[in-house]
CSV table of C-alpha atoms in Angstrom, one decimal:
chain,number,residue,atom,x,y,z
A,1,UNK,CA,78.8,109.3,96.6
A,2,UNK,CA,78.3,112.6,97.8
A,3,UNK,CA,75.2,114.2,98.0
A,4,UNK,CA,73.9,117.8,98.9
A,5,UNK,CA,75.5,121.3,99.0
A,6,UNK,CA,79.6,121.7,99.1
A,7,UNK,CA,79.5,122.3,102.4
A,8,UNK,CA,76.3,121.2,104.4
A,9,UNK,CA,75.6,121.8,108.2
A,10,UNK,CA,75.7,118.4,108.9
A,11,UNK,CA,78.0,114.9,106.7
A,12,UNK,CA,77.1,111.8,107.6
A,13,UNK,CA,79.7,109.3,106.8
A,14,UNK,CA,78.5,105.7,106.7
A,15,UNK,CA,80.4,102.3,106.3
A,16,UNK,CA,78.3,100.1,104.6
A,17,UNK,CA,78.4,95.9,105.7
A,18,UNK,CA,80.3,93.0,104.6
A,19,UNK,CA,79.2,92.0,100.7
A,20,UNK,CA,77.2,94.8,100.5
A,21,UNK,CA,77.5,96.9,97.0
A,22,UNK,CA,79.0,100.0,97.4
A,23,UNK,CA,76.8,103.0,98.9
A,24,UNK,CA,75.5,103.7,101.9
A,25,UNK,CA,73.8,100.0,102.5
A,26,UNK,CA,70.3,98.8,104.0
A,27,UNK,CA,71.3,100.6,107.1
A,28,UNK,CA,73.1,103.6,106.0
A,29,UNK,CA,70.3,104.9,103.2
A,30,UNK,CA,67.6,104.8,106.1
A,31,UNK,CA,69.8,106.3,108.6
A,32,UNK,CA,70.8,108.9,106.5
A,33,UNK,CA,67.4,109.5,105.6
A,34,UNK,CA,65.9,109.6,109.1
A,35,UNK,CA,68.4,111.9,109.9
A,36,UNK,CA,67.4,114.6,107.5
A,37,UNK,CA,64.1,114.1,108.3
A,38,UNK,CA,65.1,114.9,111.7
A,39,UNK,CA,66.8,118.1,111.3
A,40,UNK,CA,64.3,120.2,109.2
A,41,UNK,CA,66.1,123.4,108.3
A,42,UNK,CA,69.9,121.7,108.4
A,43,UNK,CA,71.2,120.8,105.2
A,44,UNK,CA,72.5,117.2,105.4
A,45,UNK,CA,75.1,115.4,103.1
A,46,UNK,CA,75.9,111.8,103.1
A,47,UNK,CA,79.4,109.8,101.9
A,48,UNK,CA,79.7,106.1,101.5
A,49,UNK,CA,82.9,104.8,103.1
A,50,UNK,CA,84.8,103.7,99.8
A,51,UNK,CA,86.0,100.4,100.6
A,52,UNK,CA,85.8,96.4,99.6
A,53,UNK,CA,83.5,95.5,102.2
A,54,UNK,CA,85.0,92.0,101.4
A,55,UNK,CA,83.9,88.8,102.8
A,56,UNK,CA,87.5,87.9,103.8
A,57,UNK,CA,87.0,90.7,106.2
A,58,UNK,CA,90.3,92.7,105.3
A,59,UNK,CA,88.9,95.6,104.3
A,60,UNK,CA,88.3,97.9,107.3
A,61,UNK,CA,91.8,99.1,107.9
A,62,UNK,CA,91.5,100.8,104.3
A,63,UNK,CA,87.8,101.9,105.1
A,64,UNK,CA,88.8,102.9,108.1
A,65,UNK,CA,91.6,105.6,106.2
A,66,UNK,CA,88.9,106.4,104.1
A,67,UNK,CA,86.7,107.8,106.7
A,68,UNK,CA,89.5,109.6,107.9
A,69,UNK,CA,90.2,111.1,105.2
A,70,UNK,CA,86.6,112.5,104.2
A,71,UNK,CA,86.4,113.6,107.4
A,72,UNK,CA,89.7,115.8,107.3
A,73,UNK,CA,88.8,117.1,103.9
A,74,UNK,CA,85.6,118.0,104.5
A,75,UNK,CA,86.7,119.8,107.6
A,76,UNK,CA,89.3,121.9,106.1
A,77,UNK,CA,86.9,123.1,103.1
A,78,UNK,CA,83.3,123.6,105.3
A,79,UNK,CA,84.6,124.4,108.5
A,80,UNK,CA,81.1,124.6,110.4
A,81,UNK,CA,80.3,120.8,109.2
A,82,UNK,CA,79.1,118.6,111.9
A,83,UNK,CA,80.0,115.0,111.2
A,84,UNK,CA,78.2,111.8,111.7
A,85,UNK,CA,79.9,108.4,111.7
A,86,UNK,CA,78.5,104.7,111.4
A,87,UNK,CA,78.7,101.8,110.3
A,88,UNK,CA,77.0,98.2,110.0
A,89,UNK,CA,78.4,95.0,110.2
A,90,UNK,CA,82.5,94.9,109.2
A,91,UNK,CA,81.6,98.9,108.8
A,92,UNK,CA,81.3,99.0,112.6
A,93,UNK,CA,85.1,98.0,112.5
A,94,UNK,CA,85.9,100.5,109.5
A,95,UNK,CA,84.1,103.1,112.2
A,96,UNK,CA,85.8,101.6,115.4
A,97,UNK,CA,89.2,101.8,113.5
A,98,UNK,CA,89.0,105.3,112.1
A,99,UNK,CA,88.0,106.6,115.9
A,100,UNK,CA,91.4,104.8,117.0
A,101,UNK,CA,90.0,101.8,118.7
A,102,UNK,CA,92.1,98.4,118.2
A,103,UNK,CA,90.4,95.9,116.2
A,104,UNK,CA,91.1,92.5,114.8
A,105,UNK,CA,90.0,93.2,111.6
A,106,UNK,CA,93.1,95.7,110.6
A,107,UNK,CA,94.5,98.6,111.0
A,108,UNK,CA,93.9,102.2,109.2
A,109,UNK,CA,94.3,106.0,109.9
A,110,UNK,CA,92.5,107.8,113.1
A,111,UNK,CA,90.6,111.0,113.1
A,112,UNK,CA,93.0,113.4,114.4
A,113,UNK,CA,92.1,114.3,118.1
A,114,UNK,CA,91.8,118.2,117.4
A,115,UNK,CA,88.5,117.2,115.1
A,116,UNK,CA,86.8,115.1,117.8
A,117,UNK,CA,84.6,118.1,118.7
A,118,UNK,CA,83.5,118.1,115.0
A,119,UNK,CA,81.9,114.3,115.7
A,120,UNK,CA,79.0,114.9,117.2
A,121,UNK,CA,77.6,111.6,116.8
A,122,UNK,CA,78.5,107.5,116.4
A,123,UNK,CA,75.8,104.9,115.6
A,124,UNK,CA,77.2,101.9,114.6
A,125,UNK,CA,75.0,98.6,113.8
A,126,UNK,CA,76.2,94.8,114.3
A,127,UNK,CA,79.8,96.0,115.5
A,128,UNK,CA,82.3,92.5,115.9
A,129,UNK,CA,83.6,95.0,118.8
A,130,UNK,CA,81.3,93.1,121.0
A,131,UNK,CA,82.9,90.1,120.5
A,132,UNK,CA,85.9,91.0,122.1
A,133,UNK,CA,83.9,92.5,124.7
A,134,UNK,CA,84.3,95.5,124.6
A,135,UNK,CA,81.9,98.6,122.5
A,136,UNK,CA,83.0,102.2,121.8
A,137,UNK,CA,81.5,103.4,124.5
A,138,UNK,CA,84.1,101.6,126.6
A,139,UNK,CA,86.9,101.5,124.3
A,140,UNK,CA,86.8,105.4,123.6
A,141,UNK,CA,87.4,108.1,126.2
A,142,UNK,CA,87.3,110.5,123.2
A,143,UNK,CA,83.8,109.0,121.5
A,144,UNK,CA,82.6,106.6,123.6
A,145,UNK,CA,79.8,109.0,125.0
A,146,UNK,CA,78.8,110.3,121.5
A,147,UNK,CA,78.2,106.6,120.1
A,148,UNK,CA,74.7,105.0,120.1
A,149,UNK,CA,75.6,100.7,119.7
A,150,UNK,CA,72.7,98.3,118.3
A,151,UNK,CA,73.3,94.8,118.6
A,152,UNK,CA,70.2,92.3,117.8
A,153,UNK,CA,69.2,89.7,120.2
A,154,UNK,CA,71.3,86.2,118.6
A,155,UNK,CA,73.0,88.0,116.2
A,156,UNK,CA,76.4,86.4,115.9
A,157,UNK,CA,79.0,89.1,114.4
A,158,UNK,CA,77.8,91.3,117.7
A,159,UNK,CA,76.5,88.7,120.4
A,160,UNK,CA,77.6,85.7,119.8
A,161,UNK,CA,74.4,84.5,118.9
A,162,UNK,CA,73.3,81.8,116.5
A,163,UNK,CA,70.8,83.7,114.5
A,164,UNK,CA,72.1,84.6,111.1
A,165,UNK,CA,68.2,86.6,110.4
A,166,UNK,CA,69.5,88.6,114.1
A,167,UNK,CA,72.1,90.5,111.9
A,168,UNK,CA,69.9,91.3,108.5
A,169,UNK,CA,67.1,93.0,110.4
A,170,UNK,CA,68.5,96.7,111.7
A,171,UNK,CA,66.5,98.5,109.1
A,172,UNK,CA,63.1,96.6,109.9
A,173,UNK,CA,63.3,96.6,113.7
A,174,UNK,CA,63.5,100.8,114.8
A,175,UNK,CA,67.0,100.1,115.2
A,176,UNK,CA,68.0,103.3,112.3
A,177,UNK,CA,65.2,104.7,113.2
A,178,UNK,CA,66.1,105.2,117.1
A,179,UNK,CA,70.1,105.5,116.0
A,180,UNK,CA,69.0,108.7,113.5
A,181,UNK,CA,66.9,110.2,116.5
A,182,UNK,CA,70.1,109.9,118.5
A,183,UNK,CA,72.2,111.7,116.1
A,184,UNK,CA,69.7,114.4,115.4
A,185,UNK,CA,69.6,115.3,118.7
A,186,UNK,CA,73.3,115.3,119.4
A,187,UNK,CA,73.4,117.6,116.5
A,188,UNK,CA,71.0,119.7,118.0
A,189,UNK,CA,72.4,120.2,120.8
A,190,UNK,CA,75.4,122.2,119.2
């Protein structure tokens, strides 16, 4: 699921949501997208977390390793790579695991501390964080100021809401759109 040059200025590794086939997902294709878009003269690569995305919701742990361990590889072969993380729905969790925060929804392996400066950027899209009260922001010393959250108005797997259409609607509602802006300008700050 890798796309671009062997060693791009910029991966963006995206966690795709619960029942979703694998690839980047409804919000990872457009965020990836509006991310190149955003950086004209940066090469950009993408990787799709590869994970179950099941509907019993056991799958992040193992998503969650295997961000880490694109992450690590990547670093130790392209060593100027700039990383971008995300996730939608249970990908939020894969995310939240991989950057070392407790979830309910398993465990994994963490990105190792000495590449946090390589993770330039977080967006993450209907994260079940939320429901313990808590979002990356506050549950990260280490990414917390690097992560952009979107959580819809009544979308119940982030807000506790009662509207099921709340969660299905990040790629229609400027949500990627706004969450790519953030990254690309993260990235270009250096």
């Amino acid at each position: 699921m890798t796309s671009a040059a062997p060693c791009s200025d910029v991966e963006a590794v995206f966690a795709r949501g619960t029942g979703e086939t694998p690839g980047l997902g409804i919000a990872g294709t457009p965020l990836v997208r509006g991310i190149k878009g955003a950086l004209p003269g940066k090469t950009v690569s993408s990787y799709a977390v590869d994970y179950a995305a099941n509907f019993s919701q056991t799958s992040a742990g193992p998503g969650a390793t295997d961000m880490r361990d694109r992450v690590m590889s990547v670093a130790a072969d392209c060593r100027s790579t700039s990383f971008v993380l995300g996730g939608y729905s249970q990908g939020g969790s894969v995310t939240d695991i991989a950057l070392g925060i407790p979830t309910r929804l398993g465990t994994g392996r963490t990105i190792p501390t000495e590449l946090a400066a390589r993770v330039k950027a977080v967006v993450v899209f209907g994260n079940p964080l939320r429901l313990s009260g808590r979002t990356i922001a506050s549950a990260s010393d280490v990414f917390g100021s690097k992560a952009k959250e979107f959580c819809n108005n009544g979308d119940p797997v982030c807000g506790n809401g009662r509207n099921s259409a709340a969660h299905l609607t990040y790629h229609r509602n400027e949500s990627v759109e706004q969450g790519a802006r953030f990254a690309a300008a993260r990235i270009g700050r250096g």
